[in-house]
Coordinates of C-alpha atoms in Angstrom, one line a residue:
X161 CA -36.5 85.4 3.4
X162 CA -38.8 88.6 0.4
X163 CA -40.4 87.0 -2.2
X164 CA -37.7 88.5 -1.0
X165 CA -37.5 91.2 -2.8
X166 CA -36.5 88.8 -2.5
X167 CA -35.1 88.5 1.0
X168 CA -37.4 86.5 3.3
X169 CA -38.8 86.1 7.0
X170 CA -40.4 86.3 10.8
X171 CA -40.6 85.9 14.5
X172 CA -38.3 85.3 21.5
X173 CA -37.9 85.9 25.7
X174 CA -35.3 85.9 28.4
X175 CA -33.2 83.4 30.0
X176 CA -32.4 82.9 33.6
X177 CA -31.2 82.0 36.4
X178 CA -33.8 81.1 34.3
X179 CA -36.4 83.8 34.4
X180 CA -34.7 87.0 34.7
X181 CA -35.9 90.1 33.0
X182 CA -34.8 90.5 29.3
X183 CA -31.5 92.2 29.0
X184 CA -32.1 95.4 27.0
X185 CA -29.0 95.9 24.9
X186 CA -28.1 99.3 23.5
X187 CA -27.6 98.1 19.9
X188 CA -28.9 98.8 16.5
X189 CA -31.0 97.4 13.9
X190 CA -32.0 97.8 10.3
X191 CA -34.0 100.8 11.0
X192 CA -34.0 104.4 12.0
X193 CA -35.6 106.3 14.9
X194 CA -36.5 109.9 15.2
X195 CA -37.6 111.4 18.5
X196 CA -39.6 114.3 17.5
X197 CA -39.7 117.0 20.1
X198 CA -42.8 118.5 18.8
X199 CA -41.2 119.5 15.5
X200 CA -43.3 119.1 12.3
X201 CA -41.6 116.8 9.8
X202 CA -42.7 115.4 6.5
X203 CA -44.0 112.4 8.4
X204 CA -45.9 114.5 11.0
X205 CA -49.6 114.7 10.3
X206 CA -49.6 118.4 11.4
X207 CA -47.5 120.7 13.7
X208 CA -48.4 120.5 17.3
X209 CA -49.6 123.5 19.2
X210 CA -47.3 124.8 21.9
X211 CA -50.0 124.3 24.5
X212 CA -50.5 120.6 23.6
X213 CA -49.5 117.7 25.7
X214 CA -45.9 116.6 25.8
X215 CA -44.5 115.5 22.4
X216 CA -44.9 111.9 21.5
X217 CA -42.0 109.6 21.5
X218 CA -41.4 108.6 17.9
X219 CA -39.1 105.8 16.8
X220 CA -38.4 106.0 12.9
X221 CA -36.8 102.9 11.2
X222 CA -35.1 103.4 8.1
X223 CA -35.7 100.5 5.7
X224 CA -34.4 99.8 2.3
X225 CA -37.2 97.5 1.1
X226 CA -40.7 98.4 0.1
X227 CA -43.9 96.8 1.4
X228 CA -45.4 94.2 -0.9
X229 CA -48.5 93.9 1.0
X230 CA -50.2 94.6 4.3
X231 CA -52.3 91.5 4.1
X232 CA -50.9 88.8 6.4
X233 CA -52.4 86.2 3.8
X234 CA -50.2 87.7 1.0
X235 CA -47.1 89.5 2.4
X236 CA -43.8 87.7 2.0
X237 CA -41.1 90.4 2.2
X238 CA -39.1 90.9 5.3
X239 CA -40.2 94.4 6.0
X240 CA -44.0 93.6 5.4
X241 CA -43.8 90.4 7.6
X242 CA -41.8 92.3 10.3
X243 CA -44.6 95.0 10.4
X244 CA -47.4 92.5 10.5
X245 CA -45.5 90.7 13.4
X246 CA -46.0 94.0 15.3
X247 CA -49.8 94.2 14.6
X248 CA -51.1 90.7 15.0
X249 CA -50.2 88.0 17.5
X250 CA -49.3 84.4 16.7
X251 CA -50.4 81.4 18.8
X252 CA -46.8 81.2 20.2
X253 CA -43.7 83.5 20.3
X254 CA -40.1 82.7 20.6
X255 CA -38.0 83.5 23.7
X256 CA -35.3 86.2 22.5
X257 CA -32.6 84.6 24.5
X258 CA -32.7 81.0 23.0
X259 CA -35.8 80.9 20.7
X260 CA -37.8 78.4 22.9
X261 CA -41.5 78.5 22.2
X262 CA -43.3 80.7 24.8
X263 CA -46.8 81.9 25.1
X264 CA -48.3 84.3 22.6
X265 CA -52.0 84.3 21.9
X266 CA -52.2 80.9 23.5
X267 CA -51.2 80.6 27.1
X268 CA -50.6 76.8 27.0
X269 CA -50.9 73.8 24.5
X270 CA -50.8 70.0 24.6
X271 CA -51.1 67.1 22.1
X272 CA -53.1 64.0 22.3
X273 CA -51.3 60.7 23.0
X274 CA -51.2 60.0 19.3
X275 CA -50.0 63.6 18.5
X276 CA -52.9 64.0 16.0
X277 CA -54.9 66.5 18.1
X278 CA -53.5 69.8 19.6
X279 CA -55.5 71.8 22.1
X280 CA -54.5 75.3 22.8
X281 CA -55.9 77.6 25.6
X282 CA -56.4 81.2 24.2
X283 CA -55.8 83.9 26.6
X284 CA -58.8 85.8 28.0
X285 CA -56.9 89.1 28.4
X286 CA -56.4 89.9 24.8
X287 CA -58.6 92.6 22.9
X288 CA -58.6 93.9 19.3
X289 CA -57.7 97.5 18.9
X290 CA -61.5 98.2 18.2
X291 CA -62.3 96.9 21.6
X292 CA -63.6 93.5 20.7
X293 CA -62.3 90.4 22.6
X294 CA -59.9 88.1 20.9
X295 CA -61.3 84.6 20.8
X296 CA -60.4 81.1 19.8
X297 CA -63.0 81.5 17.1
X298 CA -60.7 84.3 15.4
X299 CA -58.0 81.6 15.4
X300 CA -60.1 78.9 14.0
X301 CA -61.4 81.2 11.4
X302 CA -57.9 82.2 10.3
X303 CA -56.7 78.7 9.9
X304 CA -59.8 77.5 8.3
X305 CA -59.5 80.3 5.7
X306 CA -55.8 79.2 5.0
X307 CA -57.2 75.7 4.4
X308 CA -60.1 76.5 2.1
X309 CA -59.1 79.5 0.1
X310 CA -56.0 79.2 -2.2
X311 CA -55.5 82.9 -2.4
X312 CA -55.5 83.3 1.4
X313 CA -53.0 80.4 1.6
X314 CA -50.5 82.3 -0.6
X315 CA -48.0 83.2 2.3
X316 CA -48.6 80.7 4.9
X317 CA -50.4 77.8 3.3
X318 CA -47.7 75.4 4.1
X319 CA -48.4 75.6 7.9
X320 CA -52.0 74.1 7.4
X321 CA -51.5 71.7 4.6
X322 CA -51.5 68.8 7.1
X323 CA -54.5 70.2 9.0
X324 CA -57.7 68.0 8.9
X325 CA -60.0 70.3 11.0
X326 CA -59.8 73.3 13.2
X327 CA -62.7 74.1 15.8
X328 CA -63.1 76.5 18.6
X329 CA -65.4 74.8 21.3
X330 CA -65.2 77.9 23.5
X331 CA -63.9 81.4 23.4
X332 CA -60.7 80.3 25.1
X333 CA -60.2 76.7 23.6
X334 CA -58.8 76.0 20.1
X335 CA -58.5 72.4 18.9
X336 CA -56.5 71.5 15.7
X337 CA -56.8 67.9 14.2
X338 CA -53.9 66.7 12.1
X339 CA -53.8 64.1 9.2
X340 CA -50.5 62.9 10.5
X341 CA -48.0 64.1 13.3
X342 CA -46.6 67.6 12.7
X343 CA -43.4 68.9 14.4
X344 CA -44.2 72.5 14.0
X345 CA -47.2 72.9 16.1
X346 CA -45.5 75.4 18.6
X347 CA -44.0 77.0 15.5
X348 CA -47.1 78.1 13.6
X349 CA -46.0 81.5 12.4
X350 CA -49.5 82.5 11.2
X351 CA -50.8 86.0 12.2
X352 CA -54.2 85.6 13.7
X353 CA -56.7 88.0 12.3
X354 CA -60.0 89.4 13.6
X355 CA -62.8 87.4 12.0
X356 CA -65.3 90.2 12.4
X357 CA -63.1 92.4 10.1
X358 CA -61.8 89.7 7.6
X359 CA -64.9 87.7 7.0
X360 CA -66.1 90.6 4.9
X361 CA -63.2 90.2 2.3
X362 CA -64.4 88.6 -0.8
X363 CA -61.0 88.3 -2.8
X364 CA -58.0 87.5 -0.7
X365 CA -55.8 87.6 -3.8
X366 CA -56.6 91.3 -4.3
X367 CA -57.2 92.6 -0.9
X368 CA -54.0 94.3 0.6
X369 CA -55.3 95.6 3.8
X370 CA -54.2 99.1 3.0
X371 CA -57.1 101.3 2.3
X372 CA -58.9 101.6 5.8
X373 CA -56.9 102.9 8.8
X374 CA -56.3 102.2 11.7
X375 CA -56.1 98.5 10.9
X376 CA -57.7 96.3 13.6
X377 CA -55.0 94.1 15.2
X378 CA -54.0 92.9 18.7
X379 CA -50.3 93.3 18.7
X380 CA -47.9 95.7 20.5
X381 CA -48.6 98.4 17.8
X382 CA -51.7 99.5 15.8
X383 CA -51.1 100.2 12.1
X384 CA -52.4 103.8 11.5
X385 CA -51.2 105.1 8.1
X386 CA -49.4 103.8 5.0
X387 CA -48.0 105.4 1.9
X388 CA -46.5 103.1 -0.6
X389 CA -42.8 103.4 -1.1
X390 CA -42.8 106.1 1.6
X391 CA -43.7 105.2 5.1
X392 CA -45.7 102.9 7.4
X393 CA -47.0 104.5 10.7
X394 CA -47.8 102.5 13.8
X395 CA -49.2 103.7 17.3
X396 CA -48.4 102.0 20.5
X397 CA -51.2 99.6 21.5
X398 CA -51.9 100.9 25.2
X399 CA -54.0 97.7 25.8
X400 CA -51.4 95.1 24.6
X401 CA -51.6 92.1 27.0
X402 CA -47.8 91.9 27.5
X403 CA -47.7 95.7 28.1
X404 CA -47.6 98.8 26.1
X405 CA -44.4 99.7 24.2
X406 CA -42.4 102.7 25.6
X407 CA -42.3 104.5 22.3
X408 CA -45.7 106.1 21.4
X409 CA -45.1 105.7 17.7
X410 CA -43.2 103.8 15.5
X411 CA -42.4 104.7 11.8
X412 CA -40.9 102.7 9.1
X413 CA -39.5 105.0 6.5
X414 CA -38.5 103.7 3.0
X415 CA -35.1 104.9 1.5
X416 CA -34.5 103.8 -2.0
X417 CA -30.8 105.2 -1.6
X418 CA -29.2 103.3 1.3
X419 CA -26.5 105.9 1.6
X420 CA -29.2 108.6 2.0
X421 CA -30.7 106.5 5.1
X422 CA -27.2 106.5 6.6
X423 CA -26.7 110.2 6.2
X424 CA -30.2 110.6 7.7
X425 CA -29.0 108.5 10.8
X426 CA -25.7 110.7 11.0
X427 CA -27.9 113.9 11.2
X428 CA -30.3 112.6 13.7
X429 CA -33.3 112.5 11.3
X430 CA -33.5 108.8 11.9
X431 CA -32.2 106.6 14.8
X432 CA -32.1 103.2 13.5
X433 CA -30.8 101.9 10.1
X434 CA -29.9 98.3 9.0
X435 CA -29.8 98.6 5.2
X436 CA -30.9 96.1 2.6
X437 CA -31.1 94.1 4.9
X438 CA -27.7 95.0 6.3
X439 CA -25.3 98.0 6.1
X440 CA -22.4 97.7 3.8
X441 CA -18.9 97.4 5.3
X442 CA -18.2 101.1 3.9
X443 CA -21.3 102.3 5.6
X444 CA -20.6 100.6 8.8
X445 CA -17.0 101.9 8.9
X446 CA -18.2 105.4 8.2
X447 CA -20.4 105.3 11.3
X448 CA -17.6 103.7 13.6
X449 CA -16.7 106.5 16.1
X450 CA -19.5 108.7 15.0
X451 CA -20.8 110.6 18.2
X452 CA -24.0 109.1 19.6
X453 CA -24.0 106.3 17.1
X454 CA -23.5 102.6 17.8
X455 CA -23.0 99.9 15.2
X456 CA -24.2 96.3 15.9
X457 CA -22.5 93.6 14.1
X458 CA -23.7 90.1 14.8
X459 CA -24.0 86.8 13.2
X460 CA -27.1 86.8 11.0
X461 CA -30.0 84.6 10.4
X462 CA -29.9 85.0 6.5
X463 CA -28.3 83.3 3.6
X464 CA -27.2 85.0 0.4
X465 CA -27.7 82.7 -2.7
X466 CA -27.7 82.4 -6.5
X467 CA -30.9 80.9 -7.8
X468 CA -31.2 79.2 -11.1
X469 CA -34.4 79.1 -13.0
X470 CA -35.4 75.4 -13.1
X471 CA -38.0 75.9 -15.7
X472 CA -41.0 77.7 -14.3
X473 CA -44.1 75.5 -14.2
X474 CA -47.5 75.3 -12.4
X475 CA -49.0 72.3 -10.4
X476 CA -51.3 71.7 -13.4
X477 CA -48.1 70.8 -15.5
X478 CA -48.1 74.0 -17.6
X479 CA -44.8 75.6 -18.2
X480 CA -44.2 79.3 -18.6
X481 CA -41.4 81.9 -18.5
X482 CA -38.3 82.0 -20.6
X483 CA -35.5 80.6 -18.5
X484 CA -32.5 79.5 -20.6
X485 CA -32.9 75.8 -21.4
X486 CA -29.1 75.2 -20.8
X487 CA -29.6 75.8 -17.0
X488 CA -31.8 72.5 -17.0
X489 CA -28.6 70.6 -17.3
X490 CA -27.3 70.0 -13.7
X491 CA -23.7 70.0 -15.1
X492 CA -24.0 73.6 -16.3
X493 CA -25.5 74.6 -13.0
X494 CA -22.6 73.1 -11.1
X495 CA -20.1 74.6 -13.4
X496 CA -21.4 78.2 -12.8
X497 CA -21.1 77.7 -9.1
X498 CA -17.8 76.2 -9.1
X499 CA -16.6 79.3 -10.9
X500 CA -17.5 81.3 -7.8
X501 CA -14.9 82.0 -5.3
X502 CA -16.9 82.3 -2.1
X503 CA -13.7 83.4 0.0
X504 CA -13.3 86.3 -2.4
X505 CA -16.7 87.5 -2.0
X506 CA -16.6 87.2 1.9
X507 CA -13.3 89.1 1.9
X508 CA -13.8 91.6 -0.8
X509 CA -17.7 92.3 -1.0
X510 CA -18.6 91.6 2.7
X511 CA -15.1 92.5 4.0
X512 CA -15.3 89.9 6.6
X513 CA -18.8 90.7 7.8
X514 CA -20.0 87.2 6.6
X515 CA -19.3 83.6 6.5
X516 CA -18.6 81.5 3.4
X517 CA -21.9 79.7 2.3
X518 CA -22.4 76.0 2.2
X519 CA -25.6 74.5 3.2
X520 CA -29.1 76.0 2.9
X521 CA -29.5 77.0 6.6
X522 CA -27.1 79.4 8.4
X523 CA -24.7 78.3 11.1
X524 CA -26.6 80.4 13.6
X525 CA -29.1 77.5 13.7
X526 CA -26.6 74.9 14.7
X527 CA -29.2 72.1 15.2
X528 CA -29.9 72.1 11.4
X529 CA -26.7 73.5 10.0
X530 CA -25.4 71.2 7.3
X531 CA -22.1 71.1 5.4
X532 CA -21.2 69.1 2.2
X533 CA -18.8 66.4 2.4
X534 CA -15.3 66.8 0.8
X535 CA -16.4 64.8 -2.3
X536 CA -19.9 66.4 -2.5
X537 CA -18.7 70.0 -2.1
X538 CA -18.8 72.4 -5.2
X539 CA -15.4 74.0 -4.4
X540 CA -14.0 76.9 -6.4
X541 CA -12.5 75.1 -9.4
X542 CA -12.7 76.8 -12.8
X543 CA -10.8 74.0 -14.5
X544 CA -13.4 71.5 -13.3
X545 CA -16.2 73.9 -14.3
X546 CA -14.9 74.1 -17.8
X547 CA -14.6 70.4 -18.0
X548 CA -18.2 70.1 -17.0
X549 CA -19.4 72.6 -19.6
X550 CA -17.5 70.6 -22.2
X551 CA -19.1 67.4 -21.2
X552 CA -22.6 69.1 -21.4
X553 CA -21.9 70.0 -24.9
X554 CA -21.1 73.7 -24.6
X555 CA -17.6 74.2 -25.9
X556 CA -15.8 77.4 -26.7
X557 CA -16.0 78.6 -30.4
X558 CA -13.1 80.5 -32.1
X559 CA -14.1 83.7 -30.2
X560 CA -13.8 82.0 -26.9
X561 CA -17.6 81.9 -26.3
X562 CA -19.5 78.8 -25.0
X563 CA -22.1 77.8 -27.5
X564 CA -24.6 74.9 -27.7
X565 CA -25.3 72.7 -30.7
X566 CA -27.6 75.3 -32.1
X567 CA -24.6 77.7 -32.2
X568 CA -26.1 80.1 -29.8
X569 CA -23.6 81.5 -27.2
X570 CA -24.6 81.2 -23.4
X571 CA -25.6 84.6 -22.1
X572 CA -27.4 84.7 -18.8
X573 CA -29.7 87.4 -17.4
X574 CA -29.3 87.8 -13.7
X575 CA -31.9 89.3 -11.5
X576 CA -30.5 92.0 -9.2
X577 CA -32.1 94.2 -6.5
X578 CA -31.5 97.7 -7.4
X579 CA -31.4 98.8 -3.7
X580 CA -28.8 96.1 -2.7
X581 CA -25.1 97.3 -3.3
X582 CA -24.1 93.7 -2.7
X583 CA -26.0 92.4 -5.7
X584 CA -24.0 94.7 -8.0
X585 CA -20.6 94.2 -6.4
X586 CA -21.1 90.3 -6.5
X587 CA -22.4 90.6 -10.2
X588 CA -19.2 92.2 -11.2
X589 CA -17.2 89.3 -10.0
X590 CA -19.6 86.8 -11.6
X591 CA -19.2 88.6 -14.9
X592 CA -15.5 88.1 -14.7
X593 CA -15.5 84.5 -13.4
X594 CA -18.1 83.4 -15.9
X595 CA -16.5 85.4 -18.6
X596 CA -13.2 83.3 -18.2
X597 CA -15.4 80.4 -18.8
X598 CA -16.6 81.9 -22.0
X599 CA -20.1 82.7 -20.6
X600 CA -21.9 86.1 -20.9
X601 CA -24.0 87.6 -18.4
X602 CA -26.2 90.8 -17.9
X603 CA -27.2 92.1 -14.6
X604 CA -30.9 93.2 -14.6
X605 CA -31.1 95.4 -11.5
X606 CA -34.7 96.3 -10.8
X607 CA -36.6 98.1 -8.0
X608 CA -39.1 95.3 -8.3
X609 CA -37.7 91.8 -9.0
X610 CA -41.0 90.1 -8.0
X611 CA -42.9 90.5 -11.4
X612 CA -40.3 88.9 -13.5
X613 CA -39.6 86.3 -10.9
X614 CA -43.2 85.2 -10.6
X615 CA -43.4 85.1 -14.4
X616 CA -40.3 82.9 -14.6
X617 CA -38.7 85.5 -16.8
X618 CA -35.1 85.3 -15.5
X619 CA -32.2 82.9 -16.0
X620 CA -30.6 83.5 -12.4
X621 CA -31.4 85.7 -9.6
X622 CA -29.8 86.9 -6.4
X623 CA -31.8 85.2 -3.7
X624 CA -32.0 85.1 0.1
X625 CA -34.2 84.5 3.1
X626 CA -34.1 85.4 6.8
X627 CA -34.5 82.0 8.5
X628 CA -36.8 81.1 11.5
X629 CA -35.7 79.0 14.6
X630 CA -37.8 76.3 12.9
X631 CA -36.7 75.7 9.4
X632 CA -40.0 74.2 8.0
X633 CA -41.1 77.4 6.1
X634 CA -37.9 77.9 4.1
X635 CA -37.8 74.2 3.4
X636 CA -41.5 74.2 2.2
X637 CA -41.0 76.9 -0.4
X638 CA -39.1 74.3 -2.6
X639 CA -41.8 71.6 -2.5
X640 CA -43.9 70.7 -5.5
X641 CA -47.0 71.7 -3.4
X642 CA -45.6 75.4 -3.3
X643 CA -45.9 75.7 -7.0
X644 CA -48.7 78.0 -8.3
X645 CA -51.8 76.2 -9.3
X646 CA -51.8 77.5 -12.8
X647 CA -49.4 80.1 -14.6
X648 CA -52.0 82.8 -13.6
X649 CA -51.7 82.0 -9.9
X650 CA -49.2 83.2 -7.4
X651 CA -47.9 80.1 -5.5
X652 CA -45.7 80.0 -2.3
X653 CA -42.6 78.8 -4.3
X654 CA -39.4 80.6 -4.1
X655 CA -37.9 79.3 -7.3
X656 CA -40.2 76.8 -9.0
X657 CA -38.2 73.9 -7.7
X658 CA -40.1 70.5 -7.7
X659 CA -38.2 67.2 -6.9
X660 CA -39.9 64.2 -5.5
X661 CA -36.9 63.1 -3.4
X662 CA -36.6 66.4 -1.8
X663 CA -40.4 66.3 -1.2
X664 CA -40.3 63.0 0.5
X665 CA -37.5 64.2 2.9
X666 CA -39.5 67.4 3.6
X667 CA -42.8 65.4 4.5
X668 CA -40.8 63.2 6.7
X669 CA -39.0 65.8 8.7
X670 CA -42.4 67.5 9.2
X671 CA -43.9 64.5 10.8
X672 CA -40.8 63.7 13.0
X673 CA -41.2 64.7 16.8
X674 CA -37.8 63.4 17.8
X675 CA -35.5 66.3 17.6
X676 CA -32.3 64.4 16.7
X677 CA -34.1 62.4 14.0
X678 CA -35.8 65.5 12.6
X679 CA -32.5 67.4 12.4
X680 CA -31.0 64.3 10.4
X681 CA -33.9 64.6 7.8
X682 CA -33.6 68.3 7.5
X683 CA -29.9 67.9 6.8
X684 CA -30.6 65.1 4.3
X685 CA -33.1 67.6 2.5
X686 CA -30.4 70.3 2.4
X687 CA -28.0 67.8 0.9
X688 CA -30.4 67.1 -1.7
X689 CA -31.1 70.7 -2.4
X690 CA -27.5 71.3 -2.6
X691 CA -26.9 68.5 -5.2
X692 CA -29.6 69.7 -7.5
X693 CA -27.8 73.0 -7.8
X694 CA -30.7 75.2 -8.3
X695 CA -30.0 77.0 -5.1
X696 CA -26.2 77.9 -4.4
X697 CA -25.6 79.7 -1.1
X698 CA -22.6 82.0 -1.5
X699 CA -22.5 83.5 2.1
X700 CA -24.2 84.0 5.5
X701 CA -24.1 87.8 6.0
X702 CA -23.8 89.3 9.4
X703 CA -26.6 91.5 10.7
X704 CA -24.8 94.9 10.4
X705 CA -27.0 97.7 11.9
X706 CA -26.6 101.2 13.7
X707 CA -28.7 103.3 15.8
X708 CA -28.3 106.6 17.9
X709 CA -27.8 106.2 21.6
X710 CA -29.0 109.7 22.3
X711 CA -32.5 108.4 21.0
X712 CA -32.6 104.8 22.0
X713 CA -31.4 104.1 25.6
X714 CA -31.8 100.3 25.3
X715 CA -33.2 97.6 23.0
X716 CA -33.3 93.9 23.0
X717 CA -31.2 91.9 20.5
X718 CA -32.0 88.2 19.4
X719 CA -30.3 86.1 20.3
X720 CA -29.8 88.1 23.4
X721 CA -26.2 87.6 23.8
X722 CA -25.3 88.7 20.4
X723 CA -28.0 88.9 17.8
X724 CA -30.0 91.3 15.4
X725 CA -32.4 94.0 16.2
X726 CA -34.2 94.4 12.8
X727 CA -36.1 91.3 11.3
X728 CA -36.3 89.3 14.5
X729 CA -38.4 86.2 15.2
X730 CA -40.7 88.3 17.1
X731 CA -41.6 92.0 18.1
X732 CA -39.0 92.2 21.0
X733 CA -36.7 94.9 19.6
X734 CA -39.3 97.6 19.0
X735 CA -41.7 96.4 21.9
X736 CA -38.8 96.7 24.3
X737 CA -37.0 99.9 23.0
X738 CA -36.6 102.5 25.6
X739 CA -36.4 106.2 24.6
X740 CA -33.1 107.9 25.9
X741 CA -35.0 110.3 28.1
X742 CA -36.7 107.2 29.8
X743 CA -33.5 105.3 30.4
X744 CA -34.1 105.3 34.2
X745 CA -37.4 103.2 33.8
X746 CA -37.6 99.6 33.4
X747 CA -37.5 98.5 29.8
X748 CA -40.1 97.2 27.4
X749 CA -43.2 98.8 28.7
X750 CA -44.2 95.2 30.0
X751 CA -41.2 93.3 30.9
X752 CA -43.0 91.7 34.0
X753 CA -45.5 90.3 31.6
X754 CA -42.6 88.7 29.5
X755 CA -41.3 86.9 32.5
X756 CA -44.6 85.4 33.4
X757 CA -45.2 84.3 29.9
X758 CA -41.8 82.4 29.8
X759 CA -42.4 80.7 33.1
X760 CA -45.9 79.6 31.8
X761 CA -44.5 78.4 28.6
X762 CA -41.8 76.2 30.3
X763 CA -44.3 74.5 32.5
X764 CA -46.4 73.8 29.6
X765 CA -43.8 72.4 27.5
X766 CA -42.4 70.2 30.3
X767 CA -45.9 68.8 31.0
X768 CA -46.5 68.0 27.4
X769 CA -43.1 66.3 27.1
X770 CA -42.1 68.4 24.2
X771 CA -38.7 69.1 22.9
X772 CA -39.1 71.8 20.0
X773 CA -35.8 73.4 20.8
X774 CA -35.6 75.9 17.9
X775 CA -38.4 76.8 15.6
X776 CA -39.3 78.7 12.7
X777 CA -38.1 80.8 10.0
X778 CA -36.3 83.9 10.8
X779 CA -37.8 84.8 6.9
X780 CA -40.0 85.6 6.5
X781 CA -37.3 85.4 6.4
X782 CA -38.6 87.1 5.3
X783 CA -39.7 86.4 3.8
X784 CA -37.5 88.8 2.0

């Protein structure tokens, strides 16, 4: 998911003979790792003295997306939510093998007979990085803040919109009462924050959590330093309940130029790089055969789409922005997409490292993957596209330009991420294909697409989200409830879509506990979104990443068999990563704790009679 900038997301454990240790795969992610053998680098706080203790093992991840916020109440970009996933625990986590819910901050959970009350047992062995105990009161306060403060609900408010009441009767007991059944109760991807720190915040819309370090958290890493558009530094949490990471320090280093990040990987200055959010085919090819470099190319959890401005508006009814009014006509939106040759984009831009786009959710999530029927599909058909434009009243003039009744030619602005080479490459094809229809376009490639996007000041935009195992979040961002309260507010909406038919389907799937029935409703919601034509998915890109094997001995992918490293539904990759010089040791710094957690989670799920096979958005994400 980003607001993406605008690519979105979030949040796994092993499989067996059912409970074997997680397989640590020497594979690479969207980041870069530097093992600093005592050398001072621009990221080092100071050179170490020769007589000092052995140099810390530092893993540096090269990222092509800047942080939007370090507040878990505001952050939506993939890089931000990925970092926050490392610093704050959630109630439940996802098994990296198959995305089953497993214990996180909660050791077990159970619903009442009517499914309207959920009781979670909060672990007693978790502590905040400042030494205070983590309790159920922290979780209750976090959820209550989302329920009562609209600014605090910016990023994750959709998770609690159906909550009636949240209480903590004891330090290890959390009780959530619902208005109606909610199928995502083991997929609440909400970072739990320390109440004793956050209750001092007065304005959640303005507090970015980036002024005082170290930031108090309870995840596998503690955030110790941050410089905007430069780096985020984290230290291993030696008291993490699942076990300490093997690397002492984790650094996310921002590269505006993706080629520069790849060059840094090649020189050993970083050890993990994934791109924005993946390497381009040319970059991946250039690394093939490179000594001590491995390229990981796996099915991704992200979709790559073209979003159309549906007319920005707030929940109070006020309209804003300056989207072209011609795009309010569904025939125009369909015509634009029917001019797009998705196969050409997969073959020429992604060079086979992607799958042609169809429904809203990627095929990796097979339970929810939807495909349009033959009669419904907006296939590549320029002649049909031209016919639709004629019917909509936009005919060609003597100069071959499509004009409306007011005589003004159609000329669209397309928001483009300056750091994403794919946006620019696809934009060139769109300019050609739409030009053949008589439609002009201009690529607006910006470092920050968020501001014009929130203001509704665009016509179309490249969009994409990293999807979680449970699709609820990426579905929720297209509901009317996700719109900003007023034009001055920031809502959870992705693209200002508000459709009552879609809303009804979204509400029904959220309340459905039967997995098959829920999947059917999710697919119906995808079908409605497809027909509306505001979100046109062009491709499902692979996760293409690379890392240095002389610096990382092993690392967990998700899914375990063939998956991504960067932007996982959890912290497994960075928590499990083993330095090359530690390759003889068992992975993860706490693998035994993982196995115990999975066993406990399975027992609980069986006792509760739950299904919950696949949960939560990958965006996060992401969002992106």
